[in-house]
Coordinates of C-alpha atoms (C1' of nucleotides) in Angstrom, one line a residue:
Chain A
M1 CA 37.5 -32.1 12.0
S2 CA 36.7 -32.2 8.3
A3 CA 38.3 -34.6 5.8
L4 CA 40.5 -33.5 2.9
T5 CA 38.5 -33.1 -0.2
I6 CA 40.0 -32.6 -3.7
Y7 CA 38.3 -31.4 -6.8
N8 CA 38.8 -34.2 -9.3
S9 CA 38.9 -33.0 -12.8
L10 CA 37.9 -36.5 -13.9
T11 CA 34.6 -36.5 -12.1
R12 CA 34.2 -32.7 -11.9
Q13 CA 33.4 -32.7 -8.3
K14 CA 35.0 -32.6 -4.9
E15 CA 35.8 -36.0 -3.5
V16 CA 37.1 -37.1 -0.1
F17 CA 40.7 -37.9 -0.6
Q18 CA 41.5 -41.5 0.1
P19 CA 45.0 -42.7 -0.8
L20 CA 45.4 -46.1 -2.3
H21 CA 48.0 -47.2 0.2
P22 CA 48.0 -45.0 3.3
P23 CA 50.1 -43.6 4.7
Y24 CA 51.8 -43.3 1.3
V25 CA 50.7 -40.9 -1.3
G26 CA 51.9 -40.7 -4.9
L27 CA 51.9 -37.2 -6.4
Y28 CA 53.0 -36.6 -10.0
V29 CA 53.1 -33.1 -11.5
C30 CA 53.9 -32.2 -15.0
G31 CA 57.2 -30.3 -15.0
P32 CA 58.7 -27.8 -17.3
T33 CA 60.0 -28.1 -20.8
V34 CA 63.5 -26.8 -20.3
S35 CA 63.9 -25.4 -23.8
G36 CA 63.6 -21.8 -22.5
E37 CA 63.5 -19.6 -19.4
S38 CA 60.8 -20.2 -16.8
H39 CA 58.1 -17.5 -16.7
L40 CA 55.4 -16.2 -14.4
G41 CA 53.0 -18.8 -15.7
H42 CA 55.2 -21.6 -14.5
A43 CA 55.1 -20.2 -11.0
R44 CA 51.5 -21.1 -10.5
P45 CA 51.4 -24.9 -10.9
Y46 CA 54.6 -25.4 -9.0
I47 CA 53.6 -23.1 -6.1
T48 CA 50.1 -24.7 -6.1
F49 CA 51.4 -28.2 -5.9
D50 CA 54.1 -27.2 -3.5
V51 CA 51.3 -26.3 -1.1
V52 CA 49.5 -29.5 -1.9
Y53 CA 52.7 -31.4 -1.2
R54 CA 53.3 -29.5 2.0
Y55 CA 49.7 -30.0 3.2
L56 CA 49.6 -33.7 2.5
R57 CA 52.8 -34.1 4.5
H58 CA 51.3 -32.0 7.3
L59 CA 48.4 -34.4 7.4
G60 CA 50.9 -37.1 8.1
Y61 CA 51.1 -38.7 4.7
Q62 CA 54.4 -40.0 3.3
V63 CA 54.3 -38.4 0.0
R64 CA 56.5 -39.3 -3.0
Y65 CA 56.4 -36.2 -5.1
V66 CA 57.6 -36.7 -8.7
R67 CA 58.0 -33.9 -11.1
N68 CA 59.5 -34.5 -14.5
I69 CA 61.9 -32.4 -16.5
T70 CA 61.0 -32.5 -20.2
D71 CA 64.3 -32.3 -21.9
A72 CA 63.6 -34.3 -25.0
G73 CA 62.1 -32.0 -27.4
H74 CA 58.4 -32.2 -28.0
F75 CA 57.4 -31.0 -31.4
E76 CA 56.6 -27.5 -32.3
E77 CA 53.4 -28.6 -33.9
E78 CA 52.0 -31.9 -34.7
G79 CA 53.0 -33.1 -38.1
R80 CA 54.7 -29.9 -39.2
E81 CA 58.4 -30.5 -40.0
A82 CA 58.7 -32.7 -36.8
E83 CA 61.2 -30.1 -35.7
D84 CA 62.6 -30.6 -32.2
K85 CA 62.0 -27.5 -30.2
I86 CA 65.1 -28.1 -28.2
A87 CA 67.2 -28.9 -31.2
R88 CA 66.1 -25.8 -32.9
G89 CA 67.0 -23.6 -30.0
A90 CA 70.3 -25.3 -29.8
V91 CA 71.1 -24.3 -33.3
L92 CA 70.0 -20.8 -32.7
E93 CA 72.0 -20.4 -29.6
K94 CA 75.0 -22.5 -30.8
L95 CA 74.7 -24.8 -27.9
E96 CA 74.7 -28.5 -27.5
P97 CA 71.1 -29.7 -26.7
M98 CA 72.3 -31.0 -23.3
E99 CA 74.1 -27.7 -22.6
L100 CA 70.9 -25.8 -23.3
V101 CA 68.7 -28.1 -21.4
Q102 CA 71.0 -28.0 -18.3
K103 CA 71.2 -24.2 -18.5
Y104 CA 67.5 -23.9 -18.3
T105 CA 67.1 -26.7 -15.8
R106 CA 69.4 -24.8 -13.5
L107 CA 67.5 -21.6 -14.0
F108 CA 64.3 -23.4 -13.3
H109 CA 65.7 -24.8 -10.1
W110 CA 66.9 -21.3 -9.1
G111 CA 63.3 -20.0 -9.7
M112 CA 61.8 -22.8 -7.6
Q113 CA 64.2 -21.9 -4.8
Q114 CA 63.3 -18.3 -5.0
F115 CA 59.7 -19.3 -4.6
N116 CA 60.6 -21.5 -1.6
C117 CA 59.2 -24.6 -3.4
L118 CA 60.3 -27.8 -1.8
D119 CA 62.3 -30.2 -4.1
P120 CA 60.3 -33.1 -5.4
N121 CA 61.5 -36.5 -4.3
I122 CA 62.3 -37.5 -7.8
E123 CA 62.8 -35.3 -10.7
P124 CA 63.1 -37.7 -13.7
T125 CA 64.2 -36.5 -17.1
A126 CA 62.6 -37.7 -20.4
T127 CA 66.0 -38.3 -21.9
G128 CA 66.9 -40.5 -19.0
H129 CA 63.9 -42.7 -19.6
I130 CA 64.0 -43.5 -23.3
I131 CA 64.2 -47.2 -22.6
E132 CA 61.1 -47.1 -20.4
Q133 CA 59.2 -45.1 -23.0
I134 CA 60.2 -47.5 -25.8
S135 CA 59.1 -50.5 -23.8
M136 CA 55.8 -48.9 -23.0
I137 CA 55.2 -48.2 -26.7
E138 CA 56.1 -51.8 -27.5
D139 CA 53.6 -53.0 -25.0
I140 CA 50.9 -50.8 -26.5
L141 CA 51.8 -52.1 -30.0
A142 CA 51.6 -55.6 -28.8
K143 CA 48.2 -55.1 -27.5
G144 CA 47.1 -53.8 -30.8
Y145 CA 46.3 -50.2 -30.0
A146 CA 49.1 -48.6 -31.9
Y147 CA 50.5 -48.8 -35.4
V148 CA 53.8 -48.2 -37.1
V149 CA 54.0 -45.9 -40.1
N150 CA 57.3 -45.0 -41.7
G151 CA 59.4 -45.2 -38.6
S152 CA 56.8 -43.5 -36.4
V153 CA 54.3 -45.0 -34.0
Y154 CA 50.8 -43.7 -33.5
F155 CA 48.2 -44.5 -30.9
D156 CA 44.9 -45.6 -32.4
V157 CA 42.4 -43.4 -30.6
V158 CA 39.5 -44.6 -32.6
K159 CA 40.0 -48.2 -31.7
Y160 CA 40.6 -47.2 -28.1
A161 CA 37.5 -45.0 -28.0
A162 CA 35.3 -47.9 -29.1
Q163 CA 36.1 -49.7 -25.8
Y164 CA 37.1 -47.1 -23.3
P165 CA 35.8 -43.7 -22.4
Y166 CA 38.1 -41.5 -24.4
G167 CA 37.5 -37.8 -23.7
Q168 CA 36.2 -38.4 -20.2
L169 CA 38.7 -36.1 -18.6
S170 CA 38.5 -33.2 -21.0
G171 CA 34.8 -33.6 -21.9
R172 CA 35.6 -34.3 -25.5
V173 CA 33.5 -36.3 -27.8
L174 CA 35.6 -38.3 -30.3
D175 CA 33.2 -37.7 -33.2
E176 CA 33.4 -34.0 -32.7
L177 CA 37.2 -34.2 -32.5
L178 CA 37.3 -36.1 -35.7
A179 CA 35.0 -33.5 -37.3
T180 CA 36.6 -30.4 -35.9
T181 CA 40.3 -31.1 -35.5
R182 CA 42.0 -28.7 -37.9
E183 CA 43.7 -29.9 -41.0
L184 CA 47.3 -29.8 -40.4
E185 CA 50.1 -30.5 -42.8
G186 CA 51.8 -33.9 -42.7
Q187 CA 49.0 -35.7 -41.1
E188 CA 48.7 -38.3 -43.8
E189 CA 50.7 -40.8 -41.7
K190 CA 47.9 -41.0 -39.1
R191 CA 44.9 -43.1 -39.7
H192 CA 42.6 -40.7 -37.8
K193 CA 43.0 -37.1 -37.0
A194 CA 42.7 -37.8 -33.3
D195 CA 45.5 -40.3 -33.2
F196 CA 48.6 -39.1 -31.5
A197 CA 52.3 -40.0 -31.8
L198 CA 54.0 -42.3 -29.4
W199 CA 57.3 -42.3 -31.3
K200 CA 58.4 -40.0 -34.1
K201 CA 60.9 -40.7 -36.7
A202 CA 63.7 -38.2 -36.6
P203 CA 64.4 -36.3 -39.8
P204 CA 68.1 -36.3 -40.8
Q205 CA 68.8 -32.8 -39.4
H206 CA 67.3 -33.7 -36.0
I207 CA 69.9 -33.5 -33.3
M208 CA 68.1 -35.4 -30.6
R209 CA 67.6 -39.0 -31.7
W210 CA 67.6 -42.5 -30.2
K211 CA 67.7 -45.9 -31.7
S212 CA 64.4 -47.8 -31.4
P213 CA 62.8 -50.8 -32.9
W214 CA 61.2 -48.5 -35.5
G215 CA 64.4 -46.7 -36.4
E216 CA 66.1 -43.5 -35.1
G217 CA 63.7 -41.1 -33.6
F218 CA 62.4 -39.5 -30.4
P219 CA 59.5 -40.1 -28.0
G220 CA 56.1 -38.6 -28.7
W221 CA 54.4 -35.8 -26.8
H222 CA 52.8 -37.7 -23.9
I223 CA 54.6 -40.9 -23.3
E224 CA 57.2 -39.7 -20.9
C225 CA 54.8 -38.7 -18.2
S226 CA 53.1 -42.1 -18.4
A227 CA 56.3 -44.1 -18.4
M228 CA 57.9 -42.2 -15.6
S229 CA 54.9 -41.8 -13.3
T230 CA 54.4 -45.5 -13.6
K231 CA 58.0 -46.3 -12.9
Y232 CA 58.1 -44.3 -9.7
L233 CA 54.6 -44.3 -8.5
G234 CA 53.1 -47.5 -9.8
H235 CA 49.7 -47.9 -11.3
P236 CA 47.3 -46.6 -10.6
F237 CA 48.6 -43.8 -8.4
D238 CA 46.9 -41.1 -6.3
I239 CA 47.3 -37.6 -7.6
H240 CA 48.3 -36.2 -11.0
G241 CA 48.6 -32.4 -11.3
G242 CA 49.3 -29.8 -13.9
G243 CA 48.0 -26.8 -15.6
M244 CA 44.5 -26.8 -17.1
D245 CA 46.0 -26.3 -20.5
L246 CA 47.4 -29.8 -20.2
L247 CA 44.0 -31.4 -19.8
F248 CA 43.7 -31.9 -23.4
P249 CA 45.3 -33.5 -25.2
H250 CA 48.2 -34.3 -22.9
H251 CA 46.4 -35.8 -19.9
E252 CA 43.7 -37.4 -22.0
C253 CA 46.4 -39.1 -24.0
E254 CA 48.2 -40.2 -20.8
I255 CA 45.0 -41.9 -19.7
A256 CA 44.5 -43.7 -23.0
Q257 CA 48.1 -44.9 -23.2
S258 CA 48.3 -46.1 -19.6
T259 CA 44.9 -47.7 -19.8
I260 CA 46.0 -49.9 -22.6
A261 CA 49.5 -50.5 -21.2
Y262 CA 48.4 -51.3 -17.7
G263 CA 44.8 -52.3 -18.1
E264 CA 43.4 -49.6 -15.9
P265 CA 43.2 -45.8 -15.7
P266 CA 46.4 -44.5 -14.3
V267 CA 45.3 -41.8 -11.8
R268 CA 42.8 -41.5 -9.0
Y269 CA 42.6 -37.8 -8.6
W270 CA 43.4 -35.4 -11.4
M271 CA 44.1 -31.8 -10.3
H272 CA 44.4 -28.8 -12.6
N273 CA 45.4 -25.3 -11.7
N274 CA 43.9 -22.4 -13.7
M275 CA 46.0 -20.0 -15.7
I276 CA 47.6 -16.7 -14.9
T277 CA 46.4 -14.0 -17.3
I278 CA 47.8 -10.7 -18.2
N279 CA 45.2 -8.1 -19.0
G280 CA 42.7 -10.9 -19.3
R281 CA 44.9 -12.9 -21.7
K282 CA 46.6 -16.1 -21.0
M283 CA 50.3 -15.7 -20.8
G284 CA 51.9 -17.5 -23.7
K285 CA 54.5 -17.3 -26.3
S286 CA 51.9 -16.8 -29.0
Y287 CA 50.5 -13.8 -27.2
N288 CA 53.9 -12.3 -26.7
N289 CA 53.1 -11.3 -23.2
V290 CA 55.4 -13.7 -21.3
I291 CA 57.2 -12.3 -18.2
K292 CA 60.2 -14.4 -17.4
L293 CA 61.0 -15.0 -13.7
T294 CA 64.2 -13.1 -14.0
E295 CA 62.3 -10.1 -15.4
L296 CA 59.7 -10.4 -12.7
F297 CA 62.2 -10.4 -9.9
S298 CA 64.2 -7.5 -11.4
G299 CA 61.4 -5.4 -12.7
Q300 CA 63.0 -5.4 -16.2
H301 CA 59.9 -5.7 -18.4
P302 CA 57.7 -3.2 -20.1
L303 CA 54.6 -4.4 -18.3
L304 CA 56.3 -4.1 -14.9
E305 CA 56.3 -1.0 -12.8
Q306 CA 58.7 -2.4 -10.3
P307 CA 60.5 -5.6 -9.3
Y308 CA 58.4 -8.1 -7.4
H309 CA 59.9 -10.3 -4.7
P310 CA 59.3 -14.0 -5.2
M311 CA 57.5 -14.2 -1.9
V312 CA 55.1 -11.4 -3.0
V313 CA 54.4 -13.4 -6.1
R314 CA 53.9 -16.6 -4.1
F315 CA 51.6 -14.8 -1.7
Y316 CA 49.7 -13.2 -4.6
I317 CA 49.1 -16.6 -6.2
L318 CA 48.0 -18.2 -2.9
Q319 CA 45.5 -15.4 -2.3
T320 CA 43.4 -16.9 -5.1
H321 CA 42.0 -20.4 -5.2
Y322 CA 44.1 -22.5 -7.6
R323 CA 41.1 -23.3 -9.8
S324 CA 40.3 -19.7 -10.6
T325 CA 42.1 -17.6 -13.2
L326 CA 44.4 -15.0 -11.7
D327 CA 44.8 -11.8 -13.6
F328 CA 48.1 -10.0 -13.3
S329 CA 48.4 -6.3 -12.7
N330 CA 50.9 -4.1 -11.0
E331 CA 48.3 -2.8 -8.7
A332 CA 47.3 -6.2 -7.5
L333 CA 50.9 -7.2 -6.9
Q334 CA 51.6 -4.0 -5.0
A335 CA 48.6 -4.6 -2.8
A336 CA 49.9 -8.1 -2.2
E337 CA 53.3 -6.7 -1.2
R338 CA 51.8 -4.6 1.5
G339 CA 49.5 -7.3 2.6
L340 CA 52.3 -9.8 3.0
Q341 CA 54.3 -7.3 4.9
R342 CA 51.4 -6.8 7.3
L343 CA 51.2 -10.5 7.8
W344 CA 54.8 -10.9 8.6
E345 CA 54.9 -8.0 11.0
A346 CA 52.0 -9.5 12.9
H347 CA 53.8 -12.9 12.8
D348 CA 57.0 -11.4 14.3
L349 CA 55.0 -9.6 16.9
L350 CA 53.1 -12.7 17.8
E351 CA 56.4 -14.6 18.1
K352 CA 57.7 -12.0 20.5
L353 CA 54.5 -12.2 22.5
Y354 CA 54.7 -15.9 22.7
R355 CA 58.3 -16.0 23.7
S356 CA 57.8 -13.4 26.4
M357 CA 55.2 -15.5 28.1
P358 CA 56.5 -16.9 31.4
D359 CA 57.6 -20.5 31.4
G360 CA 54.9 -22.9 32.2
Q361 CA 52.1 -20.6 31.4
A362 CA 52.3 -21.4 27.7
S363 CA 50.9 -24.9 28.2
A364 CA 48.9 -24.3 31.3
M365 CA 45.3 -23.2 31.1
V366 CA 45.5 -20.1 33.2
S367 CA 42.4 -18.3 34.0
G368 CA 42.6 -14.6 33.7
G369 CA 40.7 -13.9 30.5
D370 CA 37.4 -15.1 31.9
G371 CA 35.6 -12.0 30.8
Q372 CA 37.0 -12.3 27.4
L373 CA 35.8 -15.8 26.5
E374 CA 34.3 -14.5 23.3
L375 CA 37.6 -13.1 21.9
N376 CA 39.5 -16.2 23.0
E377 CA 37.0 -18.4 21.4
R378 CA 36.9 -16.4 18.2
I379 CA 40.7 -16.9 17.9
Q380 CA 40.4 -20.6 18.4
Q381 CA 37.6 -20.7 15.8
L382 CA 39.7 -18.8 13.2
C383 CA 42.6 -21.1 13.9
T384 CA 40.6 -24.3 13.5
D385 CA 39.2 -22.9 10.3
F386 CA 42.6 -22.9 8.7
E387 CA 42.4 -26.7 8.5
D388 CA 38.8 -26.7 7.3
A389 CA 39.8 -24.2 4.5
M390 CA 42.7 -26.4 3.4
N391 CA 40.6 -29.5 3.6
D392 CA 38.2 -27.8 1.3
D393 CA 40.2 -28.4 -1.9
F394 CA 43.3 -26.5 -0.6
N395 CA 41.5 -23.1 -0.2
T396 CA 44.6 -21.1 0.6
A397 CA 42.7 -17.9 -0.1
R398 CA 40.4 -18.6 2.9
V399 CA 43.4 -19.4 5.1
L400 CA 45.0 -16.1 4.3
A401 CA 41.7 -14.2 4.9
N402 CA 41.5 -15.8 8.3
M403 CA 45.0 -14.8 9.0
F404 CA 44.2 -11.3 8.2
E405 CA 41.3 -11.4 10.6
L406 CA 43.7 -12.4 13.3
V407 CA 46.2 -9.6 12.5
P408 CA 44.4 -6.8 14.3
I409 CA 44.0 -9.0 17.3
I410 CA 47.7 -9.9 17.3
N411 CA 48.7 -6.3 16.8
A412 CA 46.5 -5.0 19.5
A413 CA 47.7 -7.6 21.9
G414 CA 51.3 -7.0 21.0
H415 CA 51.1 -3.3 21.4
Q416 CA 49.1 -3.6 24.6
Q417 CA 46.2 -1.9 23.0
L418 CA 43.9 -4.8 23.6
G419 CA 41.4 -4.1 26.3
E420 CA 41.1 -7.7 26.9
S421 CA 43.5 -10.4 27.8
L422 CA 44.4 -13.5 25.9
R423 CA 44.7 -16.8 27.7
P424 CA 48.2 -18.1 27.5
A425 CA 46.9 -21.3 26.0
V426 CA 45.2 -19.3 23.3
V427 CA 48.4 -17.3 22.6
Q428 CA 50.1 -20.6 22.1
L429 CA 47.5 -22.0 19.9
L430 CA 47.5 -18.8 17.9
Y431 CA 51.2 -18.8 17.5
N432 CA 51.4 -22.4 16.6
H433 CA 48.8 -22.2 13.9
F434 CA 49.8 -18.8 12.5
S435 CA 53.4 -19.8 12.2
L436 CA 52.7 -23.3 11.0
Y437 CA 50.4 -22.2 8.2
L438 CA 52.3 -19.1 7.2
K439 CA 55.7 -20.7 7.0
D440 CA 55.4 -24.5 6.7
I441 CA 52.1 -25.0 4.8
L442 CA 51.9 -21.9 2.7
G443 CA 55.6 -21.8 2.5
L444 CA 56.0 -18.1 2.9
Q445 CA 59.2 -16.4 4.0
P446 CA 59.9 -12.9 5.3
V447 CA 60.5 -10.5 2.4
K448 CA 62.9 -8.2 4.2
K449 CA 65.3 -9.0 6.9
P450 CA 68.5 -7.5 8.2
D451 CA 71.4 -8.5 6.1
N452 CA 73.6 -9.6 8.9
Q453 CA 74.5 -9.0 12.5
L454 CA 76.7 -6.1 11.6
V455 CA 73.8 -4.2 10.3
E456 CA 71.8 -5.0 13.4
A457 CA 74.6 -3.8 15.7
L458 CA 75.0 -0.6 13.7
L459 CA 71.3 0.0 13.9
D460 CA 71.3 -0.6 17.6
L461 CA 74.0 2.0 17.9
L462 CA 72.1 4.6 15.9
I463 CA 68.9 3.9 17.8
E464 CA 70.8 4.4 21.0
I465 CA 72.2 7.8 19.9
R466 CA 68.7 8.8 18.7
K467 CA 67.2 7.8 22.0
E468 CA 69.6 10.1 23.8
A469 CA 68.9 12.9 21.5
R470 CA 65.2 12.6 22.1
L471 CA 65.7 12.6 25.8
R472 CA 67.5 16.0 25.3
K473 CA 64.6 17.0 23.2
D474 CA 67.1 17.4 20.4
Y475 CA 64.5 16.5 17.7
A476 CA 66.6 17.9 14.9
T477 CA 69.1 15.1 15.5
S478 CA 66.6 12.4 16.2
D479 CA 64.5 13.2 13.1
R480 CA 67.6 13.4 11.0
I481 CA 68.6 9.9 12.0
R482 CA 65.1 8.6 11.3
Q483 CA 64.9 10.5 8.0
Q484 CA 68.3 9.3 6.7
L485 CA 67.6 5.7 7.7
L486 CA 64.3 5.9 5.9
Q487 CA 66.1 7.0 2.8
I488 CA 68.2 3.9 2.7
G489 CA 65.2 1.8 3.3
I490 CA 65.0 1.3 7.1
Q491 CA 62.0 2.6 8.9
L492 CA 62.2 3.3 12.6
K493 CA 59.1 3.1 14.7
D494 CA 58.8 4.5 18.2
E495 CA 56.7 2.0 20.1
K496 CA 54.4 2.9 22.8
D497 CA 56.5 1.3 25.5
G498 CA 59.4 3.5 24.6
S499 CA 61.3 0.9 22.6
V500 CA 62.2 1.3 19.0
S501 CA 61.6 -1.2 16.2
Y502 CA 62.5 -1.1 12.6
T503 CA 61.5 -2.6 9.4
F504 CA 63.3 -2.9 6.1
Q505 CA 61.3 -1.4 3.2
Chain B
rG1 C1' 32.0 -23.5 -35.3
rG2 C1' 32.2 -27.4 -31.0
rU3 C1' 33.1 -28.2 -25.6
rC4 C1' 33.6 -25.9 -21.0
rC5 C1' 34.4 -21.9 -17.4
rC6 C1' 33.6 -17.0 -15.5
rG7 C1' 31.3 -11.9 -14.7
rU8 C1' 31.3 -9.6 -6.8
rG9 C1' 32.2 -2.4 -4.4
rG10 C1' 38.2 2.2 -7.1
rC11 C1' 41.6 -2.4 -7.7
rC12 C1' 42.4 -7.7 -6.2
rG13 C1' 39.6 -11.5 -4.6
rA14 C1' 36.6 -15.6 -0.8
rG15 C1' 31.8 -17.2 -0.3
rG16 C1' 27.5 -19.4 -2.4
rG17 C1' 19.2 -19.3 -1.1
rG18 C1' 18.1 -15.4 4.7
rU19 C1' 23.4 -13.4 9.2
rU20 C1' 30.3 -8.2 8.3
rA21 C1' 34.4 -12.3 4.0
rG22 C1' 39.4 -10.6 3.6
rG23 C1' 43.5 -7.6 1.4
rC24 C1' 45.1 -2.9 -1.1
rA25 C1' 43.5 2.0 -1.9
rG26 C1' 40.0 6.2 0.2
rA27 C1' 37.5 9.1 4.4
rG28 C1' 37.2 10.3 9.8
rG29 C1' 39.2 9.5 14.6
rU30 C1' 42.7 7.6 18.9
rC31 C1' 47.9 7.4 20.2
rU32 C1' 52.7 10.4 19.2
rG33 C1' 57.4 16.1 20.4
rC34 C1' 56.5 15.2 15.1
rA35 C1' 56.3 10.9 12.1
rA36 C1' 55.6 5.9 10.9
rA37 C1' 53.1 1.8 12.5
rA38 C1' 49.1 0.2 15.2
rC39 C1' 44.0 0.4 16.8
rC40 C1' 38.7 2.1 16.2
rU41 C1' 34.8 3.8 12.8
rU42 C1' 33.4 4.1 7.7
rA43 C1' 30.8 4.9 1.8
rU44 C1' 30.4 2.6 -2.8
rA45 C1' 28.8 -5.0 -4.4
rC46 C1' 27.3 -9.3 -6.3
rA47 C1' 26.8 -7.8 -15.4
rG48 C1' 21.4 -7.1 -17.4
rC49 C1' 16.4 -9.0 -17.8
rG50 C1' 12.9 -12.6 -16.5
rG51 C1' 11.5 -16.9 -13.4
rU52 C1' 11.4 -20.4 -8.9
rU53 C1' 10.9 -19.0 -3.6
rC54 C1' 8.2 -16.3 2.2
rG55 C1' 13.2 -14.6 0.7
rA56 C1' 18.4 -14.8 -4.5
rA57 C1' 24.6 -12.2 -5.2
rU58 C1' 23.8 -17.5 -4.3
rC59 C1' 19.1 -22.0 -8.0
rC60 C1' 16.8 -21.9 -13.4
rG61 C1' 16.3 -19.5 -18.3
rC62 C1' 17.7 -15.9 -21.7
rU63 C1' 20.8 -11.6 -23.2
rC64 C1' 25.3 -9.1 -23.0
rG65 C1' 30.6 -9.2 -21.9
rG66 C1' 35.2 -11.9 -20.9
rG67 C1' 38.2 -16.2 -20.9
rA68 C1' 40.0 -21.4 -21.7
rC69 C1' 40.5 -25.8 -24.6
rC70 C1' 39.9 -27.9 -29.6
rU71 C1' 47.4 -26.4 -31.9
rC72 C1' 53.6 -26.4 -28.5
rC73 C1' 52.1 -24.0 -24.0
rA74 C1' 51.9 -23.9 -16.7

RNA sequence: GGUCCCGUGGCCGAGGGGUUAGGCAGAGGUCUGCAAAACCUUAUACAGCGGUUCGAAUCCGCUCGGGACCUCCA
């Protein structure tokens, strides 16, 4: 059995994962800024790290998963008007900041539920940790790596870089940063272009403000993640995740702050998921190509040909390795929709097959497939590969490919089209693995299922009537039933053994 | 401009010096009262040009094309 390896952005290579304090694992993921509705782009990191969380737990680790809610406004742009994004939105929408923040937090939670993402263990808010942030800033000031100007506090990157490897994570060189960082308005407070704010003085019109040793203001861009991850996971902790766009400056700054405050780099393994693109372009407000989750699920967006079920999106995302870019297209999502359906039908068939096995046979090694050693062994091989694929930096794409290779075997066995027999022990292994990975580790759920027992009972009645019609060779009636049901989205299938199954379209 | 990443068949995408990835779509067939589904078979690949090698899609160089970060952003 292979060991779990994780691609560490810090070292740019895959490393064997060794938690600091097994069996405990600390996992921190940068959460959403709840100043607006979640969009397709948000889906990727949270689904990616949901699978990371699920898999770590599957491996037996006791994971504390912390994902923050950024509800204290980060600035629109450094230096410029220090306008609080959330405060501005509140003015526009005539809402209290907290009202706005809670509205979008709830919407975010709803989206995560749609995607079947497990809740983090702790979901700290920035506004709930102002005190922790202030004391961390005080600490950095006391150690001489920050300075106060006019009610704001800045981190002295140049001083830090003289002693510590600033830019290690993002591959930045400080001199180049100092040379190439754009001229932005209102930067005169900072000693160096590369310095970043730990605390910002709030202008008079600013709604969100807290008292601090430096006057009324609000925390800087990066301090919340450092303060909260330390509070709940200690320092250093095991895994910090987020989107690649956070690599610089956000995570680089986190490293610098925490290194000064705690005397050591804060994180062992940095993980970054790649972006979702639309027509080759990153999705972003500035590109005006943002698809909100509500639009995605309802199909109400100019770029969308149809609604896409959250599970289709989840499956689509997991079909690509998390460090590759994933380009969005209707065609790709529609392909994913059919593929996922195929996977679930195979799963349900396999479940039926498994449950129909006589008691006792499931666990016993019964000979009977002796001539089919090759097939049985191939199945076992594919199942074991699930784990190897996941251990290889969470390669969900390979897990799914393996599942698809198993689908024809399952279907053939389930429809009695297989010329060979499967050993009961192999059926059990297959079912256990297939089900475990599909549902528990990849976190996929069936897209379509009967609404309730009433529907099932009615369907059974119709199927019964149709069956009788077919016995009379009254194909007009039987075809009418099948046709009408198809029109309302239920597809009947006459199975080989004379039974009738149905799927919801 | 600086730093970095990528370019796989109609579409999406794993892999990564020699052996079929996989999905969706397409073609042919089996089964079926007819369908659907399923099963079987199946074409079109590794951007281009050089180099290393017995052998390169896989390594190296160059060219072209695309993208990310350097600015709030998942």
